[in-house]
Amino acid sequence: MTSALKPPPLRNDCFALPAGVHWTPVEDALAMLRDRLTPITAVETIKIAHAMGRVLAASVFASRANPPLPNTAVDGYGFAGGRPDGAHVLFLLEERAAAGPMLDLDVPEGHAVRILTGAALPVGVDTVVLQEDVTTQAGQVAFNGPIKVGANTRRAGEDVQADEIILKVGRRVTVADMAIMAATGVREVSVRKPLRVAVISTGDELVEAGQSAKQDQIYDANRPMLLAMITSMGHESVDMGRCADDRAALGEVLDNAAAQADVILTSGGASSGDEDHVSALLTEAGAMQLWRIAIKPGRPLALGMWNNTPVFGLPGNPVAAMVCTLIFARPAMAQLAGAGWSDPVGFDVPAGFSKSKKAGRREYLRARMRDGRVEAFGSEGSGRISGLSWADGLVELSEGAQQINDGDLVRYIPFGSLDL
Ligand code: AMP
Ligand code: MG
């Protein structure tokens, strides 16, 4: 393992908004995050066996071709192709070519050799006839033409050539990538250290899940959700627990979080009320921006820096917390993790609902596909956690949309496209 190299920290003003803007469109907010956030995770070299889910810090090149030698794709009989139409009778050699060490044999004209899937083609063989298509008897093999030269074989490098780029910098290594790296002889890859994301819940009303709660208390639902989202997005979560609505106490938790993590997500206390201590503290630290984004669901986002660590102050309502994390924190964290910016993949599908909407803001509905149409959850209340479980994705309604009728095309983004 080489020593880890860490990029410089972000600028303190990386979340600054242009002056005079009242409600920032989602697109502008995303463009600001895309342009100002840079990778902040260190780079290390690891063996490919450990690369699953890691973000590549450099493109990966094939060390050798796949396949390295021409070989047979089927069990059958190999010979020199280019034979005309009609019946063929070839002399069958006694040797057999199987996967493993290459058969050291020159197959003469007019002869064929028994060959099994994966075996490298011996000299003199460029074509294979399927075993099901032949008859053999008394040292001879017979079949009907025509058979194309090269039939049932794989060319050397037909999949990947040596020194070709197989995986690009910024890619998060997938299960399939594990196979292509192995197949092309790659041994080590340069990757980013996982992004460590701290999660803090704020609010005097909160109780830890699973413990007993008084009637006037509510369970902390955001923290388990956010911790799970971070893991699902390929980052490392750091659980900082709950914090009361107390400025000094929250300041300490933020100090601890900044010492351990690359990014901090808080939920609750992010608006500009008396008990909104996240925004108050960030403001005191002199690196706070209240992002009023034209989005529903979503209250203001408090974005700031705490001891050089970016903080995403999410709304307290679980639905808004989840949507804001998916729409803003997800791509921002990917950028910070070195994975680059990626817009979620969505599909235009017929609406299985109708609704009217205020123009000028973007809306996200809890949604799911049934029978080729997308359904929207019955209630848009931001505290309705059940709708998040009901849904398999989000419908994104553009700023301009005002009336959506049954059957109109709307954009559906499955949770899978949002790394969940
Ligand atoms: P706040 O943003 O702190 O004003 O909170 C907005 C709403 O979200 C309030 O009803 C809170 O009780 C609720 N809320 C805040 N944090 C959480 C949490 N961690 N889990 C569930 N609900 C929360
Ligand atoms: Mg609160």
XYZ file of C-alpha atoms and ligand atoms in Angstrom:
444
model
C 0.000 0.000 0.000
C 1.393 3.439 -0.896
C 1.114 6.413 1.466
C -2.226 8.160 1.205
C -2.202 11.480 -0.612
C -4.879 13.951 0.389
C -6.167 16.822 -1.777
C -6.405 20.364 -0.322
C -9.541 21.244 1.695
C -12.524 23.064 0.229
C -12.708 26.854 0.355
C -14.702 28.347 3.197
C -16.956 30.197 0.757
C -17.752 27.169 -1.386
C -21.465 27.412 -0.619
C -21.810 31.162 -1.216
C -24.928 32.133 -3.153
C -25.176 34.980 -5.658
C -26.501 38.153 -3.990
C -30.141 39.118 -4.361
C -31.480 35.706 -5.339
C -34.575 34.765 -3.382
C -35.531 31.265 -4.370
C -32.758 29.362 -6.066
C -33.919 26.973 -8.789
C -32.878 23.340 -8.189
C -30.792 23.365 -11.382
C -28.769 26.398 -10.229
C -28.253 24.922 -6.766
C -26.988 21.692 -8.322
C -24.717 23.573 -10.743
C -23.145 25.435 -7.813
C -22.454 22.212 -5.965
C -21.059 20.622 -9.109
C -18.734 23.510 -9.887
C -17.434 24.205 -6.399
C -17.016 20.826 -4.780
C -13.851 18.868 -5.498
C -12.686 15.443 -4.331
C -11.455 15.580 -0.733
C -10.607 11.944 -0.106
C -7.047 10.608 -0.094
C -5.698 8.214 -2.727
C -4.248 4.765 -2.029
C -3.226 1.688 -4.016
C -4.925 -1.614 -3.181
C -5.125 -5.155 -4.533
C -8.053 -5.744 -6.884
C -9.578 -8.278 -4.487
C -10.420 -5.370 -2.172
C -11.643 -2.967 -4.844
C -15.393 -3.726 -4.796
C -17.359 -0.502 -4.279
C -14.270 1.716 -4.223
C -13.930 4.874 -6.356
C -11.117 4.695 -8.917
C -8.545 7.481 -8.561
C -7.020 6.612 -11.941
C -8.277 4.834 -15.035
C -7.519 1.117 -15.193
C -5.742 -0.377 -18.223
C -5.842 -4.015 -19.305
C -2.525 -5.725 -18.554
C -3.249 -8.337 -21.224
C -5.860 -9.138 -23.856
C -9.047 -11.059 -23.194
C -8.996 -13.730 -24.420
C -5.217 -13.945 -24.572
C -5.240 -16.631 -27.284
C -7.769 -17.698 -29.938
C -9.884 -20.495 -28.456
C -13.020 -22.514 -28.988
C -16.427 -21.431 -27.718
C -17.929 -24.940 -27.954
C -17.143 -28.633 -27.628
C -16.477 -30.057 -31.108
C -13.835 -30.717 -33.745
C -11.254 -28.183 -34.905
C -9.828 -27.936 -38.413
C -8.730 -25.406 -41.038
C -11.885 -23.672 -42.258
C -12.859 -22.208 -45.598
C -14.291 -25.466 -46.892
C -16.965 -25.420 -49.580
C -20.542 -26.595 -49.411
C -21.444 -30.261 -49.151
C -20.324 -33.220 -47.084
C -16.854 -33.289 -45.494
C -14.857 -36.201 -44.220
C -11.650 -35.451 -42.273
C -9.133 -37.696 -40.592
C -9.413 -37.467 -36.830
C -6.173 -37.090 -34.882
C -5.770 -39.007 -31.635
C -4.805 -35.996 -29.531
C -7.398 -33.914 -27.727
C -7.279 -30.144 -27.074
C -8.846 -29.100 -23.752
C -8.765 -25.927 -21.622
C -5.385 -25.684 -19.918
C -1.943 -26.094 -21.403
C -2.077 -25.492 -25.159
C -1.817 -28.648 -27.261
C 1.579 -28.679 -28.971
C 0.334 -29.957 -32.300
C 0.190 -28.890 -35.923
C -3.107 -30.086 -37.417
C -2.420 -30.915 -41.063
C -4.735 -30.117 -43.970
C -7.522 -32.698 -44.248
C -7.400 -33.480 -40.520
C -9.465 -32.505 -37.481
C -8.805 -32.635 -33.739
C -11.198 -33.172 -30.851
C -11.439 -29.814 -29.006
C -13.280 -28.755 -25.830
C -14.680 -25.360 -24.787
C -12.019 -22.873 -23.755
C -9.105 -24.765 -25.342
C -6.637 -22.614 -27.267
C -6.767 -23.423 -30.988
C -3.796 -25.620 -31.987
C -1.707 -24.557 -34.982
C -3.621 -25.363 -38.173
C -7.057 -24.861 -36.585
C -9.160 -21.754 -37.125
C -12.689 -23.222 -37.181
C -14.677 -25.581 -34.971
C -17.689 -27.689 -35.885
C -20.147 -28.483 -33.080
C -19.964 -32.056 -31.777
C -23.741 -32.322 -32.259
C -23.288 -31.729 -36.000
C -20.843 -34.561 -36.778
C -20.641 -38.312 -37.011
C -17.402 -40.093 -36.152
C -16.273 -43.543 -37.121
C -13.028 -45.427 -37.670
C -10.725 -42.456 -37.155
C -12.772 -40.123 -39.295
C -15.160 -37.278 -38.668
C -17.919 -36.308 -41.110
C -20.181 -33.238 -41.289
C -22.012 -31.043 -43.765
C -20.812 -27.647 -44.984
C -20.775 -24.835 -45.433
C -19.045 -23.719 -42.250
C -17.705 -20.178 -42.049
C -14.013 -19.748 -41.345
C -13.696 -18.935 -37.638
C -17.056 -20.477 -36.730
C -17.476 -21.271 -33.015
C -14.145 -19.692 -32.077
C -13.162 -16.574 -30.174
C -10.456 -14.269 -31.531
C -7.575 -13.202 -29.289
C -8.449 -9.770 -27.835
C -11.958 -9.782 -29.322
C -13.276 -8.675 -25.913
C -10.459 -6.432 -24.679
C -7.073 -5.567 -26.172
C -3.955 -5.274 -24.022
C -3.380 -1.690 -22.755
C -6.974 -0.674 -23.526
C -8.732 1.413 -20.851
C -11.198 -0.923 -19.155
C -12.462 1.342 -16.347
C -12.425 5.125 -16.165
C -11.255 7.303 -13.291
C -14.140 8.194 -10.957
C -15.987 4.931 -11.489
C -17.239 3.073 -8.457
C -16.116 -0.526 -8.941
C -19.035 -2.891 -9.616
C -19.345 -6.662 -9.372
C -18.777 -6.925 -13.142
C -15.668 -4.741 -12.865
C -14.203 -7.295 -10.468
C -14.405 -9.827 -13.335
C -12.947 -7.614 -16.071
C -10.014 -6.536 -13.885
C -9.235 -10.138 -13.017
C -9.625 -11.326 -16.628
C -7.265 -8.701 -18.013
C -4.494 -9.359 -15.513
C -4.841 -6.198 -13.409
C -3.269 -6.629 -9.979
C -3.599 -3.330 -8.155
C -5.706 -0.217 -8.577
C -5.444 3.349 -7.376
C -8.585 4.225 -5.421
C -9.926 6.918 -3.130
C -10.329 6.325 0.571
C -14.049 6.053 1.352
C -15.765 9.342 2.130
C -16.579 9.436 5.838
C -19.953 11.024 6.478
C -21.031 11.952 10.003
C -24.724 12.069 10.895
C -26.206 14.137 13.713
C -29.884 14.405 14.636
C -30.964 17.543 16.456
C -34.061 18.244 18.519
C -35.201 18.197 22.178
C -38.152 16.035 21.171
C -36.084 13.129 19.881
C -35.665 9.708 21.506
C -33.433 6.898 20.366
C -35.232 4.254 18.273
C -36.123 1.180 20.293
C -36.162 2.954 23.651
C -39.239 3.936 25.617
C -40.714 7.295 24.703
C -43.065 9.716 26.447
C -46.149 10.879 24.586
C -44.546 14.226 23.758
C -41.398 12.668 22.404
C -40.785 11.303 18.913
C -38.383 8.670 17.753
C -35.324 9.749 15.847
C -36.229 8.394 12.420
C -33.803 10.455 10.357
C -30.579 9.117 11.753
C -31.127 5.416 10.988
C -32.375 6.435 7.533
C -29.459 8.751 6.775
C -26.843 6.302 8.080
C -28.325 3.607 5.847
C -28.453 5.945 2.841
C -24.775 6.778 3.254
C -23.828 3.122 3.299
C -26.064 2.424 0.331
C -24.333 5.226 -1.587
C -20.960 3.601 -0.945
C -19.649 5.923 1.757
C -18.610 5.233 5.322
C -21.064 6.438 7.949
C -20.037 7.884 11.296
C -22.872 7.878 13.834
C -22.670 10.982 16.038
C -25.965 10.312 17.804
C -28.625 12.817 18.808
C -28.081 16.300 20.130
C -30.460 18.485 22.136
C -31.431 21.968 20.935
C -28.490 23.440 22.816
C -25.946 25.573 21.033
C -22.905 24.699 23.145
C -23.637 20.984 23.085
C -24.192 21.005 19.327
C -20.947 22.939 18.854
C -19.099 20.141 20.636
C -20.746 17.428 18.580
C -19.860 19.316 15.404
C -16.228 19.581 16.602
C -16.118 15.836 17.183
C -17.780 15.107 13.868
C -15.391 17.372 11.949
C -12.441 15.633 13.591
C -13.598 12.214 12.419
C -15.420 12.740 9.159
C -15.033 14.370 5.730
C -18.646 15.589 5.562
C -21.330 16.216 8.179
C -25.076 15.715 7.668
C -27.344 17.177 10.313
C -31.120 16.997 10.379
C -33.436 19.488 12.056
C -32.695 22.983 13.279
C -31.654 24.222 9.868
C -34.098 27.113 9.365
C -33.850 30.546 10.927
C -35.997 30.114 14.060
C -34.958 30.412 17.739
C -34.324 26.691 18.041
C -32.506 26.369 14.746
C -29.074 25.902 16.225
C -27.400 24.301 13.229
C -27.843 27.414 11.136
C -27.059 29.665 14.131
C -23.748 27.924 14.809
C -22.694 27.889 11.187
C -23.550 31.565 10.978
C -21.422 32.266 14.064
C -18.585 30.353 12.437
C -18.869 32.757 9.539
C -19.339 30.095 6.906
C -23.059 29.616 6.589
C -25.445 29.926 3.683
C -29.158 29.411 3.948
C -30.141 27.896 0.638
C -33.761 28.681 -0.123
C -34.363 26.315 -2.972
C -37.524 26.253 -5.038
C -38.329 22.654 -4.205
C -41.088 20.688 -2.511
C -40.660 18.904 -0.185
C -37.839 20.847 1.377
C -37.342 23.641 3.817
C -34.198 25.755 3.585
C -30.933 23.867 3.497
C -28.207 25.212 5.771
C -24.926 24.723 3.974
C -21.684 25.655 5.636
C -18.198 24.761 6.747
C -17.303 23.674 10.290
C -13.544 23.389 10.948
C -12.911 22.969 7.219
C -15.557 20.258 6.979
C -18.606 20.767 4.762
C -21.930 20.572 6.603
C -25.289 19.805 5.010
C -27.984 21.052 7.353
C -31.004 19.020 6.258
C -34.622 19.748 7.187
C -36.034 17.813 10.139
C -39.056 16.351 8.428
C -38.085 12.837 7.367
C -39.590 13.140 3.882
C -37.815 16.431 3.217
C -34.625 15.077 4.787
C -34.685 12.072 2.467
C -35.541 14.008 -0.691
C -32.951 16.733 -0.002
C -30.336 14.064 0.647
C -31.170 12.300 -2.617
C -31.345 15.432 -4.745
C -28.544 17.574 -3.238
C -26.361 15.610 -0.820
C -26.116 12.497 -3.013
C -24.412 14.130 -6.009
C -22.429 16.455 -3.719
C -21.071 13.537 -1.732
C -20.229 11.650 -4.931
C -18.251 14.678 -6.095
C -16.425 14.913 -2.744
C -15.725 11.160 -2.886
C -14.021 11.529 -6.276
C -16.789 9.754 -8.189
C -17.687 12.855 -10.192
C -21.085 14.345 -10.819
C -23.890 12.090 -11.925
C -27.461 13.053 -12.666
C -29.952 10.350 -11.756
C -31.349 8.283 -14.612
C -35.078 8.879 -15.024
C -37.746 7.680 -17.410
C -40.712 9.451 -18.965
C -43.753 7.327 -18.165
C -47.522 7.909 -18.179
C -48.925 9.308 -14.934
C -51.382 7.121 -13.089
C -52.620 10.167 -11.144
C -53.677 13.732 -11.696
C -52.770 16.831 -9.716
C -52.401 20.562 -9.959
C -49.267 22.280 -8.793
C -47.808 25.725 -8.187
C -45.622 26.921 -11.036
C -42.082 28.042 -10.256
C -40.912 25.267 -8.006
C -39.845 21.724 -8.604
C -41.754 18.960 -6.868
C -40.828 15.428 -5.973
C -43.614 12.926 -5.286
C -43.215 9.559 -3.633
C -44.009 7.206 -6.490
C -43.980 3.687 -7.832
C -44.602 1.909 -11.134
C -47.617 -0.352 -11.494
C -48.905 -1.763 -14.817
C -46.865 0.645 -16.931
C -48.056 3.773 -15.118
C -46.510 5.671 -12.256
C -48.607 6.085 -9.130
C -48.103 8.892 -6.620
C -48.569 8.513 -2.878
C -51.952 9.814 -1.729
C -50.676 12.402 0.709
C -47.914 14.920 0.133
C -47.476 15.634 3.867
C -43.781 15.963 4.653
C -44.102 13.959 7.868
C -45.709 10.933 6.196
C -42.872 8.474 6.511
C -45.108 5.595 5.379
C -45.133 7.082 1.872
C -41.367 6.692 1.634
C -41.694 2.970 2.312
C -44.651 2.695 -0.069
C -42.610 4.259 -2.885
C -40.011 2.682 -5.185
C -38.846 6.045 -6.493
C -39.714 9.690 -7.064
C -41.683 11.533 -9.706
C -39.976 14.782 -10.641
C -42.333 17.561 -11.742
C -40.623 20.468 -13.466
C -40.877 24.097 -12.371
C -43.104 24.896 -15.343
C -45.665 22.141 -14.757
C -49.032 23.258 -13.358
C -51.539 20.583 -14.233
C -50.749 16.903 -14.573
C -53.495 14.694 -15.959
C -53.832 10.952 -15.928
C -51.756 9.601 -18.845
C -49.457 12.650 -19.188
C -45.780 11.732 -19.399
C -43.897 12.482 -16.177
C -40.315 11.793 -15.171
C -39.916 8.811 -12.829
C -36.627 8.247 -11.022
C -36.380 4.797 -9.421
C -34.614 4.699 -6.068
C -32.020 2.469 -7.741
C -30.968 5.422 -9.911
C -30.389 7.345 -6.691
C -28.032 4.704 -5.276
C -30.571 3.300 -2.837
P -37.021 21.137 12.493
O -36.400 21.187 11.131
O -36.007 20.900 13.565
O -37.869 22.306 12.737
O -37.975 19.874 12.475
C -39.076 19.785 11.599
C -39.954 18.613 11.949
O -39.231 17.410 11.775
C -40.424 18.579 13.392
O -41.740 18.090 13.410
C -39.483 17.622 14.054
O -40.017 17.029 15.210
C -39.249 16.622 12.956
N -37.951 15.970 13.112
C -36.777 16.598 13.303
N -35.783 15.719 13.421
C -36.339 14.492 13.308
C -35.827 13.175 13.352
N -34.536 12.957 13.525
N -36.681 12.150 13.170
C -38.003 12.368 12.987
N -38.540 13.587 12.932
C -37.731 14.653 13.100
Mg -35.918 20.840 15.582
